[in-house]
Coordinates of N, CA, C and O in Angstrom, one line a residue:
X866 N 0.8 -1.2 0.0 CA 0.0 0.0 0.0 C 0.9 1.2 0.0 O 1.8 1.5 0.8
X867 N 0.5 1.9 -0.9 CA 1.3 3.5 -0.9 C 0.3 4.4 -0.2 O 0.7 5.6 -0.2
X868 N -0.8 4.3 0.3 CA -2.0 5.1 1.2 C -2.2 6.1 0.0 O -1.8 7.2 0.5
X869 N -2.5 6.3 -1.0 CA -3.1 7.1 -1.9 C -4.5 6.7 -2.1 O -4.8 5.6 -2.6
X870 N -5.2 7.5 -1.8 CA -6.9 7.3 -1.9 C -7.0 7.4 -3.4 O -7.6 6.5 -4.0
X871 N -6.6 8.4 -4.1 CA -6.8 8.1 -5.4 C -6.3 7.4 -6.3 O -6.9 7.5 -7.4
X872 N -5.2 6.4 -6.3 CA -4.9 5.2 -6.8 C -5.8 4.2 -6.7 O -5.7 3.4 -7.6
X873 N -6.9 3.8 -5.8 CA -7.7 2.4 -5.8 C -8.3 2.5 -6.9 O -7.8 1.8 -7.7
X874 N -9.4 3.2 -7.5 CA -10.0 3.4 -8.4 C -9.6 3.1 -9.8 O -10.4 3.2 -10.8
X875 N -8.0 2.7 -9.8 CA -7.2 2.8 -11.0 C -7.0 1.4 -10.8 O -7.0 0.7 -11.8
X876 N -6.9 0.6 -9.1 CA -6.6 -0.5 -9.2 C -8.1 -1.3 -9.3 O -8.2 -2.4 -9.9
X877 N -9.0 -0.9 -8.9 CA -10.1 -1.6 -9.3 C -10.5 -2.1 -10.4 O -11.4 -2.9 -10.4
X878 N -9.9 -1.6 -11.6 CA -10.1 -2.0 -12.8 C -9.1 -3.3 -13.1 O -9.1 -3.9 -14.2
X879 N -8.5 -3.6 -12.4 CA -7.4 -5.3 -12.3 C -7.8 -6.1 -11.8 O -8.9 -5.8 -11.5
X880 N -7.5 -7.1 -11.4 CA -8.1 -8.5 -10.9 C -7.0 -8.4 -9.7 O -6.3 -9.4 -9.5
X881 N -7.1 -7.2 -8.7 CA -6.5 -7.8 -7.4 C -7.3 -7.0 -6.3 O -7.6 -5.9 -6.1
X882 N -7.4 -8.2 -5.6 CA -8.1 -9.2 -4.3 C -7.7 -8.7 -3.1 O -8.3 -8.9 -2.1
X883 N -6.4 -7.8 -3.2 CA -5.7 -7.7 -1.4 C -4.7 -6.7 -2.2 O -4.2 -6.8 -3.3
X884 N -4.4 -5.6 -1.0 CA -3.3 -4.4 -1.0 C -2.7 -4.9 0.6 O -3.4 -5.8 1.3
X885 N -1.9 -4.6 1.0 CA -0.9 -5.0 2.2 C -0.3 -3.6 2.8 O 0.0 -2.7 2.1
X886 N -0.2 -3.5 3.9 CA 0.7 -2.8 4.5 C 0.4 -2.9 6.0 O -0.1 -4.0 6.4
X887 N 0.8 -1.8 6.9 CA 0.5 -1.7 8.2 C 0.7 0.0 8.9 O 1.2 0.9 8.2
X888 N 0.3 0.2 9.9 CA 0.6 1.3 10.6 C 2.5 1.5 10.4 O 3.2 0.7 9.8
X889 N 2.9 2.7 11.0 CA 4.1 3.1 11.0 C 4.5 2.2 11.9 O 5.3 1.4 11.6
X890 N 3.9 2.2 13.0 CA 4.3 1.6 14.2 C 3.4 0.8 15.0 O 2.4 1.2 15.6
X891 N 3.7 -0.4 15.0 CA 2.3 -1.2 16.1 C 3.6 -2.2 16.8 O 4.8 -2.3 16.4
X892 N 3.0 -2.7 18.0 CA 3.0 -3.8 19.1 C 3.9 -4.9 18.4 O 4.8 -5.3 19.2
X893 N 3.9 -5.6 17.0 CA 4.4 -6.5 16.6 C 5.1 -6.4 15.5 O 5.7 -7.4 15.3
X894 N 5.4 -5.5 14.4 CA 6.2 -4.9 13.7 C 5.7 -5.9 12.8 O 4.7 -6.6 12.9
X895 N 6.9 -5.7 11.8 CA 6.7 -6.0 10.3 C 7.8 -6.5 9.1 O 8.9 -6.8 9.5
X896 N 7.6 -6.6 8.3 CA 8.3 -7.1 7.1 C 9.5 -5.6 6.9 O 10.7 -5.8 6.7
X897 N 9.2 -4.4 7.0 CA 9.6 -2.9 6.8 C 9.5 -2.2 7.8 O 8.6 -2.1 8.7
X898 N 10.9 -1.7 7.3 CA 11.1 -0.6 8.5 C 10.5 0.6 8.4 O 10.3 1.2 7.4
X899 N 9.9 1.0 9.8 CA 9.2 1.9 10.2 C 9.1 3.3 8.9 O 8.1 4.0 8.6
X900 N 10.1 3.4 8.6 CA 10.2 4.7 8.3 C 9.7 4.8 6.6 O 9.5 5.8 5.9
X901 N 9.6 3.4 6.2 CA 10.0 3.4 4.9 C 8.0 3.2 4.8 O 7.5 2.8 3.7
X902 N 7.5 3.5 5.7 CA 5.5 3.3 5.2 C 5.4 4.4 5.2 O 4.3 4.7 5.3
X903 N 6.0 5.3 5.1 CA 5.5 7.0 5.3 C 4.3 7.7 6.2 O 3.3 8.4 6.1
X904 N 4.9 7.2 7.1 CA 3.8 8.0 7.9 C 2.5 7.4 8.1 O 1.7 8.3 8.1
X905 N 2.0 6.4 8.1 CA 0.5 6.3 8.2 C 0.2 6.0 9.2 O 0.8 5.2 9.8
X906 N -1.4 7.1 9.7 CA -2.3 7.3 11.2 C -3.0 6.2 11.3 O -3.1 5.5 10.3
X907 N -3.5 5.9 12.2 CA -5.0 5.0 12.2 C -5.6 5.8 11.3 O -5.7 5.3 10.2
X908 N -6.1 6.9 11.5 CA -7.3 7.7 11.1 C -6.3 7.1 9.3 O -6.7 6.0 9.0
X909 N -6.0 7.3 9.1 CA -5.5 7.2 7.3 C -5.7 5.7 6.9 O -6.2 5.4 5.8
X910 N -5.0 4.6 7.9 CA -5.0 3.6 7.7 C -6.7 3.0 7.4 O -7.1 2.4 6.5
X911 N -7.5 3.7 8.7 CA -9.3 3.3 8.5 C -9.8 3.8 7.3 O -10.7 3.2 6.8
X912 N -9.3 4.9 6.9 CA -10.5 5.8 5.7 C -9.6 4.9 4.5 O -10.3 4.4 3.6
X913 N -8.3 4.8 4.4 CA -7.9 3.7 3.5 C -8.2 2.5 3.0 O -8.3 2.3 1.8
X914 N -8.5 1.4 4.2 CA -9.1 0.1 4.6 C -10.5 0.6 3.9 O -11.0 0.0 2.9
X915 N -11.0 1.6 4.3 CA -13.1 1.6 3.8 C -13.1 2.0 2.2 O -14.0 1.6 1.5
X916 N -12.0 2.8 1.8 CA -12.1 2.8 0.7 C -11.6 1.8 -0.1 O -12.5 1.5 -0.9
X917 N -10.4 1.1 -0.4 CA -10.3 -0.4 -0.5 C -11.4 -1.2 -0.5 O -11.4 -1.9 -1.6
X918 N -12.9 -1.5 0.5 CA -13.5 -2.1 0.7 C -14.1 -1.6 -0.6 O -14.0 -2.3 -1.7
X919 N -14.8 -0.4 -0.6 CA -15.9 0.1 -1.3 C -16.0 -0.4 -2.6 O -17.1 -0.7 -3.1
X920 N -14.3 -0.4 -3.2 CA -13.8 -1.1 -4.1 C -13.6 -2.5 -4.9 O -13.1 -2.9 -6.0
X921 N -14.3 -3.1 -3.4 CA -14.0 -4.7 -3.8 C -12.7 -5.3 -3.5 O -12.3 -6.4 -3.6
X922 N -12.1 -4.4 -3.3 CA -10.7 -5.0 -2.6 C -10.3 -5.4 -1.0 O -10.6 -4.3 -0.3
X923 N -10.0 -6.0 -0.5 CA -9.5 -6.5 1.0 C -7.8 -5.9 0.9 O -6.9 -5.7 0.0
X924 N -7.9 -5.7 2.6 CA -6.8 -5.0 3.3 C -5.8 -5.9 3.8 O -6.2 -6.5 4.9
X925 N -4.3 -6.3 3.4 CA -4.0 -7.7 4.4 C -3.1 -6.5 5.3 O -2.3 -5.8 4.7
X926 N -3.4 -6.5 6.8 CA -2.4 -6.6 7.6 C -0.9 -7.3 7.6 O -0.6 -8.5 7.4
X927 N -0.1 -6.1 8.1 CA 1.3 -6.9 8.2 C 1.5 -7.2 9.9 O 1.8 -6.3 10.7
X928 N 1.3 -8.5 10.2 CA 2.0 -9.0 11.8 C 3.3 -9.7 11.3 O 3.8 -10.4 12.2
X929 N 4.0 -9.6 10.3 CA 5.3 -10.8 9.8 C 6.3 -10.4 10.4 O 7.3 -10.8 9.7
X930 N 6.7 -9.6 11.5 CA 7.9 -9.6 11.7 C 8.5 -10.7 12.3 O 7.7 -11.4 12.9
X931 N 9.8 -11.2 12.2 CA 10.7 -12.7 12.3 C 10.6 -13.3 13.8 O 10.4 -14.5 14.2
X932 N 10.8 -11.9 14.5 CA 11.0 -12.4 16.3 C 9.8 -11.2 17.1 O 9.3 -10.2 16.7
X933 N 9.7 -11.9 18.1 CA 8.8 -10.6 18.3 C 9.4 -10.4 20.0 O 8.9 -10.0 21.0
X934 N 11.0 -10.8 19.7 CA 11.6 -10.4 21.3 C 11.3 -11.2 23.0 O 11.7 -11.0 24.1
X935 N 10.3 -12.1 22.4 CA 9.6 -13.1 23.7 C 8.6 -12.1 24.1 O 7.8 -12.7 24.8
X936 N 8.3 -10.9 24.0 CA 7.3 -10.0 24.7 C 6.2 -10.6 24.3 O 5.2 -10.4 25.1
X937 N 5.9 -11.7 23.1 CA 4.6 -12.5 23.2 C 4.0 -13.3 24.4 O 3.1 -14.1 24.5
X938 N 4.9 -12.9 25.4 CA 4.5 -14.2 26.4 C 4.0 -12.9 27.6 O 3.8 -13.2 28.8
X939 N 4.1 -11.9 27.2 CA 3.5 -11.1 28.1 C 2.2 -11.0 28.3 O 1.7 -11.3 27.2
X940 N 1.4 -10.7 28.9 CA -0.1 -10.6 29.3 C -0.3 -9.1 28.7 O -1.1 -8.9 27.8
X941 N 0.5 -8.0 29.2 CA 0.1 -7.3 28.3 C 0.5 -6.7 27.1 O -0.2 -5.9 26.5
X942 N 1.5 -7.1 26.7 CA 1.6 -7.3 25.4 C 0.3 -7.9 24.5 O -0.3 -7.3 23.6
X943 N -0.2 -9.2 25.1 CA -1.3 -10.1 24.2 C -2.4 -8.9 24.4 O -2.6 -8.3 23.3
X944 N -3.0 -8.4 25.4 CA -4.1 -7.5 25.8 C -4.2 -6.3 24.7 O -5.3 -5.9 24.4
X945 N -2.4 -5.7 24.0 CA -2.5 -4.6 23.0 C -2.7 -5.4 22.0 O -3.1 -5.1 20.9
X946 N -2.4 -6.6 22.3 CA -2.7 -7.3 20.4 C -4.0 -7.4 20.6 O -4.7 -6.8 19.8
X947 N -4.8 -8.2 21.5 CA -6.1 -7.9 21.0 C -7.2 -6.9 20.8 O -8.3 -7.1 20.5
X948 N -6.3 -5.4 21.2 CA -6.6 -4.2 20.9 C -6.9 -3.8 19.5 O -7.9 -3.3 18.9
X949 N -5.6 -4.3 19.2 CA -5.3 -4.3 17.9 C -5.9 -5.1 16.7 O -6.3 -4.7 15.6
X950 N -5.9 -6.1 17.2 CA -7.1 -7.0 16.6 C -8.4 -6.6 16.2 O -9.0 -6.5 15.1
X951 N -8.8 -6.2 17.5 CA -10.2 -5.6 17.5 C -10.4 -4.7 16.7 O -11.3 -4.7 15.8
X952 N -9.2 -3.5 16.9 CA -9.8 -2.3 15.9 C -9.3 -2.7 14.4 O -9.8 -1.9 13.5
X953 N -8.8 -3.3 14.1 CA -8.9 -4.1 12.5 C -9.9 -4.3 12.4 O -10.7 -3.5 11.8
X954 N -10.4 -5.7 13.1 CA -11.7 -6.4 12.4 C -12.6 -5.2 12.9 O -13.6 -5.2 12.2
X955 N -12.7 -3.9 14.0 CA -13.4 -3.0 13.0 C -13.6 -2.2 12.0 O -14.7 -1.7 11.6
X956 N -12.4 -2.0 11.6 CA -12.0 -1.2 10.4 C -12.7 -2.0 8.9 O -12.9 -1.5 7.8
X957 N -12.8 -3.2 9.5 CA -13.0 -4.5 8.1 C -11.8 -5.1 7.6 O -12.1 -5.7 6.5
X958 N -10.7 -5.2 7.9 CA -9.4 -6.0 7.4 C -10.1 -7.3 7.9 O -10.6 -7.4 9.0
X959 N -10.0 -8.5 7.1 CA -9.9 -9.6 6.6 C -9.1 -10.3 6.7 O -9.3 -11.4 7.3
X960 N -7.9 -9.9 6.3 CA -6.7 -11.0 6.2 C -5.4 -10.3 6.9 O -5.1 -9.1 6.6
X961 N -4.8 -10.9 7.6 CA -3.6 -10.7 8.3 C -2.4 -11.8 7.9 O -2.5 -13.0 7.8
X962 N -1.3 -11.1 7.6 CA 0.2 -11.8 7.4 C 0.6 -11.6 8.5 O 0.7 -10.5 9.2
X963 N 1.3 -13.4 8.7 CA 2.0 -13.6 10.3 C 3.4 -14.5 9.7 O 3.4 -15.1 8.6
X964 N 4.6 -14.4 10.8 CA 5.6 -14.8 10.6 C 6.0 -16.1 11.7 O 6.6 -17.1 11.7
X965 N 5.3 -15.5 12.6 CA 6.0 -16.8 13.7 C 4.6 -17.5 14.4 O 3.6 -16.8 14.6
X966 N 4.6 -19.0 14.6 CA 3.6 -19.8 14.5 C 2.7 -19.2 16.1 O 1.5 -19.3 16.2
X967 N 3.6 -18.8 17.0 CA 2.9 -18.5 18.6 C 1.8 -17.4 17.9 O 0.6 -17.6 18.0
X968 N 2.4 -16.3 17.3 CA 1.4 -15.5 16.7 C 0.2 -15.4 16.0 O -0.8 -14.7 16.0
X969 N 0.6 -17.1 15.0 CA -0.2 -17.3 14.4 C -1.7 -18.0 15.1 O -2.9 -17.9 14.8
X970 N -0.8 -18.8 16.2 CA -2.0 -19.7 17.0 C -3.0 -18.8 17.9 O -4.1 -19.2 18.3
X971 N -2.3 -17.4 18.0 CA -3.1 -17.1 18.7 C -3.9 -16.3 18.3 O -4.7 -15.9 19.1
X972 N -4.1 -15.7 16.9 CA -5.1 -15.1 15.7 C -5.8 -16.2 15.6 O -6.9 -16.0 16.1
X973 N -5.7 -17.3 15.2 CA -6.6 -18.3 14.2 C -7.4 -18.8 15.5 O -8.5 -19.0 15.2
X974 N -7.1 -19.0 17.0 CA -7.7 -19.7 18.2 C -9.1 -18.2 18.7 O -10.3 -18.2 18.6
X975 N -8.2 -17.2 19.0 CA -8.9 -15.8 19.3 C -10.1 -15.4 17.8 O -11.3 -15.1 17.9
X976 N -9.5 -15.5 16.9 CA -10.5 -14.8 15.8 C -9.9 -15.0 14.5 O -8.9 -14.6 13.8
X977 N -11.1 -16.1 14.4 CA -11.4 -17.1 13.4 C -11.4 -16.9 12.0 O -11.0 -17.6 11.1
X978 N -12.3 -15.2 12.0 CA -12.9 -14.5 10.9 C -11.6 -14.4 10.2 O -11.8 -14.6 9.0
X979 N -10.0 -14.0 10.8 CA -9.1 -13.4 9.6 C -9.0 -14.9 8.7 O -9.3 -16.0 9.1
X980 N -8.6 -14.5 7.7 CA -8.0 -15.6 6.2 C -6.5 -14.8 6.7 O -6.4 -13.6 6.7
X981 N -5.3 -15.9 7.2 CA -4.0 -15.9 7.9 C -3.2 -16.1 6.6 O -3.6 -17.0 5.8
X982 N -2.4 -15.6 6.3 CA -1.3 -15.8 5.2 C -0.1 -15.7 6.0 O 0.2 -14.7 6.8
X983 N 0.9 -17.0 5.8 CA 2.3 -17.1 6.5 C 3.3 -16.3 5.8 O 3.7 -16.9 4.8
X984 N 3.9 -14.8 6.2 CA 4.7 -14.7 5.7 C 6.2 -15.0 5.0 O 6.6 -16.0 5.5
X985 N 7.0 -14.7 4.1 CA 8.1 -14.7 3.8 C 9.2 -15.0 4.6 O 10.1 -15.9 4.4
X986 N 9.0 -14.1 6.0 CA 9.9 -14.6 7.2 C 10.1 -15.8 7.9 O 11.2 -16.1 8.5
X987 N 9.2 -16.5 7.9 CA 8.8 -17.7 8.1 C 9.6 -18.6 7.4 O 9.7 -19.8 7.7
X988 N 10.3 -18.1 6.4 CA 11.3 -18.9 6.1 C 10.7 -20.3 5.3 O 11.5 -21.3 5.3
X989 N 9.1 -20.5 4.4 CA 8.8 -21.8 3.9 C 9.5 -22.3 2.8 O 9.2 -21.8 1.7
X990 N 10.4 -23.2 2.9 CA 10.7 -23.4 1.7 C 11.2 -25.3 1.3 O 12.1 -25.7 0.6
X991 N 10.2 -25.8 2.1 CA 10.2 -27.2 1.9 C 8.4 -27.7 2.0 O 7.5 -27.1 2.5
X992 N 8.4 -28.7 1.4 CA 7.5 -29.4 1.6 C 6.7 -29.1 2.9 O 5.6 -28.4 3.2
X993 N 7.9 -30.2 4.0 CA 7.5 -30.2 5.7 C 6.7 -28.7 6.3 O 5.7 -28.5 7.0
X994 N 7.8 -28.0 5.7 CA 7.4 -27.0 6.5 C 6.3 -26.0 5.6 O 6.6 -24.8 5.7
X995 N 5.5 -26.2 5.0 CA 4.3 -25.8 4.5 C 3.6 -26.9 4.8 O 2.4 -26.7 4.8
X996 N 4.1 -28.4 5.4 CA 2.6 -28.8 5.9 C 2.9 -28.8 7.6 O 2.2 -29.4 8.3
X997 N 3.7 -28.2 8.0 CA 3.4 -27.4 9.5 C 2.5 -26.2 9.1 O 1.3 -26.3 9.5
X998 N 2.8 -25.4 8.6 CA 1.8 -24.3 8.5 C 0.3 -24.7 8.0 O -0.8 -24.2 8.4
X999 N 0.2 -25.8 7.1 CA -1.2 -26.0 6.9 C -1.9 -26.2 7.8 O -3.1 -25.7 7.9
X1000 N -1.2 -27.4 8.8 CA -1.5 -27.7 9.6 C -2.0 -26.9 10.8 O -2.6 -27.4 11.8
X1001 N -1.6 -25.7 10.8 CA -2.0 -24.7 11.9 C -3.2 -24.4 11.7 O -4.0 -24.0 12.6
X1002 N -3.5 -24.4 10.4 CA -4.8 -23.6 9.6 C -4.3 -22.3 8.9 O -4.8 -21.2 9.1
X1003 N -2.9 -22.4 7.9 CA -3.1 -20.8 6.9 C -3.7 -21.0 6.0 O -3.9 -22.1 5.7
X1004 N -4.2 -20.1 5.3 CA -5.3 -20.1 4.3 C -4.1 -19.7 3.2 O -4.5 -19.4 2.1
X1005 N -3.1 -19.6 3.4 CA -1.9 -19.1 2.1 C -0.7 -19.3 3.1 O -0.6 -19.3 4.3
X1006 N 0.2 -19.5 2.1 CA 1.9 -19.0 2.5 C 2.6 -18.5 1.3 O 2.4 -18.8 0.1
X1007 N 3.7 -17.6 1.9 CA 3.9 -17.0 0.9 C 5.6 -17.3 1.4 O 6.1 -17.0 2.5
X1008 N 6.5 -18.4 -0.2 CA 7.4 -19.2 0.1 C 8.4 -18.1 0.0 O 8.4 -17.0 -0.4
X1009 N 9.6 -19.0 0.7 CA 10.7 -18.7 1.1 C 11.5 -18.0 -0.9 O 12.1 -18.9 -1.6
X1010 N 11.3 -16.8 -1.5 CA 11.4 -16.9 -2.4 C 13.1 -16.6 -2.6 O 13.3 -16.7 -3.8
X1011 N 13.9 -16.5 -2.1 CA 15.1 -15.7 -2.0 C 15.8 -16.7 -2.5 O 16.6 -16.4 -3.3
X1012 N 15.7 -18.5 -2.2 CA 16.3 -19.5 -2.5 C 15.5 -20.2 -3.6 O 16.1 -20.6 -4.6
X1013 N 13.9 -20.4 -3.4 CA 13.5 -21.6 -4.1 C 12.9 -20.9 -5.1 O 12.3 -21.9 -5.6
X1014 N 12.7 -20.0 -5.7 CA 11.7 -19.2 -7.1 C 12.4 -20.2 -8.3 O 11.6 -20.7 -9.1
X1015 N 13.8 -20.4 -8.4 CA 13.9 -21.3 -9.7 C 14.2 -23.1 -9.5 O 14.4 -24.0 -10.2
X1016 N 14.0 -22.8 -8.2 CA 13.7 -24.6 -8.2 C 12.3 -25.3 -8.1 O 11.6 -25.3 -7.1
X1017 N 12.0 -25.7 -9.1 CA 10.9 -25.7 -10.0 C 10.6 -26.9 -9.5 O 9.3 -27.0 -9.5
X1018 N 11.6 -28.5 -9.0 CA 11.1 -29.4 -8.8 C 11.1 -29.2 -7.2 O 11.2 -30.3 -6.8
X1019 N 11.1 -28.3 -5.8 CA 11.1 -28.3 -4.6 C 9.5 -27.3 -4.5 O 8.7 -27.2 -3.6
X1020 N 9.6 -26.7 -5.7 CA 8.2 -25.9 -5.6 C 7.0 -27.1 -5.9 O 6.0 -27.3 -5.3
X1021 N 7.5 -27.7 -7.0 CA 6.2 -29.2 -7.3 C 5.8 -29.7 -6.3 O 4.6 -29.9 -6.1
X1022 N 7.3 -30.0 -5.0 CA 6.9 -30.8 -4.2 C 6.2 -30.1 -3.5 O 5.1 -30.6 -3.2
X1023 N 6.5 -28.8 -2.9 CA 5.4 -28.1 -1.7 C 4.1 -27.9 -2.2 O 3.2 -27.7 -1.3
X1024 N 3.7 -27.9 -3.5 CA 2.5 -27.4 -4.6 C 1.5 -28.8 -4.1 O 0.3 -28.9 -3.9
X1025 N 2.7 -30.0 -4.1 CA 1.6 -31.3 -3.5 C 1.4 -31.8 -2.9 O 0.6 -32.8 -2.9
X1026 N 2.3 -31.0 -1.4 CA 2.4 -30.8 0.0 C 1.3 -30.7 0.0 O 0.6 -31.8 -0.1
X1027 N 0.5 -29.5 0.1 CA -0.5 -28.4 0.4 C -1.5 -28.5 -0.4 O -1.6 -29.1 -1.5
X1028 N -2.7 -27.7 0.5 CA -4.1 -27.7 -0.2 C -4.0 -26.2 -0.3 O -4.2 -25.8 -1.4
X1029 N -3.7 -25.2 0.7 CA -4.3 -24.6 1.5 C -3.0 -23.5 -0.3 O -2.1 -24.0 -1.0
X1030 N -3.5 -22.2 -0.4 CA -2.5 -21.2 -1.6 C -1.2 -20.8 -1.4 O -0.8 -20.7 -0.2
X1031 N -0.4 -20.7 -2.4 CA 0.9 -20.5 -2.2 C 1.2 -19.5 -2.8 O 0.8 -19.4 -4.0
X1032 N 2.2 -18.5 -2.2 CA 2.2 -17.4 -3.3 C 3.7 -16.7 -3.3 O 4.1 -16.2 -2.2
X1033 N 4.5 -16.8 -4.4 CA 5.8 -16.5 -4.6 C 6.2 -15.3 -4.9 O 5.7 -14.9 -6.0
X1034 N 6.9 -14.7 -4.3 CA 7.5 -12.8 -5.2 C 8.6 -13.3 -5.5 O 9.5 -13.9 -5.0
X1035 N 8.2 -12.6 -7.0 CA 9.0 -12.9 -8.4 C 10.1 -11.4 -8.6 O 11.0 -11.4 -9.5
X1036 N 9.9 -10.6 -7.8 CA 10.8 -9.2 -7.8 C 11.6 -8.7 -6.7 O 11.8 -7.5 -6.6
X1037 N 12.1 -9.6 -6.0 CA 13.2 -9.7 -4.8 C 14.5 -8.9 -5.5 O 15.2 -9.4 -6.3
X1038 N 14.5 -7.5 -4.9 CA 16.3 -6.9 -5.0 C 17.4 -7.8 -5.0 O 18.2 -8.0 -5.9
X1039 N 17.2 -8.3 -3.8 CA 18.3 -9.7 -3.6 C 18.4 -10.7 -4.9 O 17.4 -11.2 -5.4
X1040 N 20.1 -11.1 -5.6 CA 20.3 -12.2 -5.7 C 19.9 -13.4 -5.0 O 19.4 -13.6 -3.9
X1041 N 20.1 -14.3 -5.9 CA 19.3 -15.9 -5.5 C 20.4 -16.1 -4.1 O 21.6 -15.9 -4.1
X1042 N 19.8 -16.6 -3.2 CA 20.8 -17.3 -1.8 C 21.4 -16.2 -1.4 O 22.6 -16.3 -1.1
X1043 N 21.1 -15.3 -1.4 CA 22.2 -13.5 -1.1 C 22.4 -13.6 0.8 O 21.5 -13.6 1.6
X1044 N 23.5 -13.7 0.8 CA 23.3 -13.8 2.6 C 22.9 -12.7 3.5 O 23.1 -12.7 4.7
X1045 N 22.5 -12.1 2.9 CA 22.2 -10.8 4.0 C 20.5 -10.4 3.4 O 19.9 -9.4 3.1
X1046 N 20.3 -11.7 3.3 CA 18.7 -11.2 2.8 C 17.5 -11.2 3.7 O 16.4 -10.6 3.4
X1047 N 17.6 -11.7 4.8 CA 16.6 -11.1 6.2 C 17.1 -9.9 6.7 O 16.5 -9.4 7.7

């Protein structure tokens, strides 16, 4: 999401289903660093999310950051996430991207309603471990693309792992295997 109100209208004319982003700053971070979403309020993020909706398009939240520092085991830590939660599913966001499985269990057990997509950070990039994640209940993952995008027979195999969608980014900066790619 670039939070331009007048871009949806341009994208409603395409065949896409979900725009992605998050606040500047929340409880559980993200895929991107803070600085690089430009600024966006609640107040921008909600009138964003309704306009998206109006559109026919769904909002995915970003929860994917890699570690979340053990503060998940805090009581109130979990209390701002289901703050957080809440004012999503009032906003109307649908779908949330998660990276670590504690996070994930505790969206899909608490509220049912989101469609969960396993982030990139998550590192999927075998068979096994897309049927751990199915097995949790994601409704998508989105694979480990940094290594496996041209291995065509490890992607077959995860393709017959899984029931549940899989979805690859095909425009990674990074070279293939680049070690400084988390």
């Amino acid at each position: 999401a670039n939070y331009d109100l007048n871009l949806i209208d341009s994208l409603s004319q395409y065949p896409i289903w979900e725009v992605y982003g998050k606040l500047t700053s929340d409880l559980a971070g993200g895929g991107r660093a803070s600085f690089s979403t430009g600024g966006v309020s609640k107040t921008l993020l909600k009138n964003y999310i309704a306009a998206l909706r109006k559109a026919g398009i769904d909002f995915n939240y970003l929860l994917n950051s890699a570690c979340l520092g053990g503060r998940q085991w805090d009581r109130r830590w979990q209390r701002k996430l289901t703050r957080l939660l809440d004012t999503l599913t009032d906003w109307g966001v649908k779908r949330i991207t998660v990276s670590t499985a504690l996070l994930f269990k505790m969206i899909r057990a608490r509220y049912p309603h989101f469609s969960l997509k396993v982030g990139i950070f998550a590192q999927v990039d075998t068979a096994e471990r897309a049927r751990f994640w199915e097995d949790l209940g994601a409704d998508e993952i989105t694979l480990e693309s940094f290594s496996i995008n041209r291995n065509f027979d490890r992607l077959e195999k995860i393709r017959r792992a899984v029931r549940c969608s899989l979805q690859l980014i095909v425009n990674h900066p990074c070279l293939p295997n680049c070690p400084m790619q988390i």
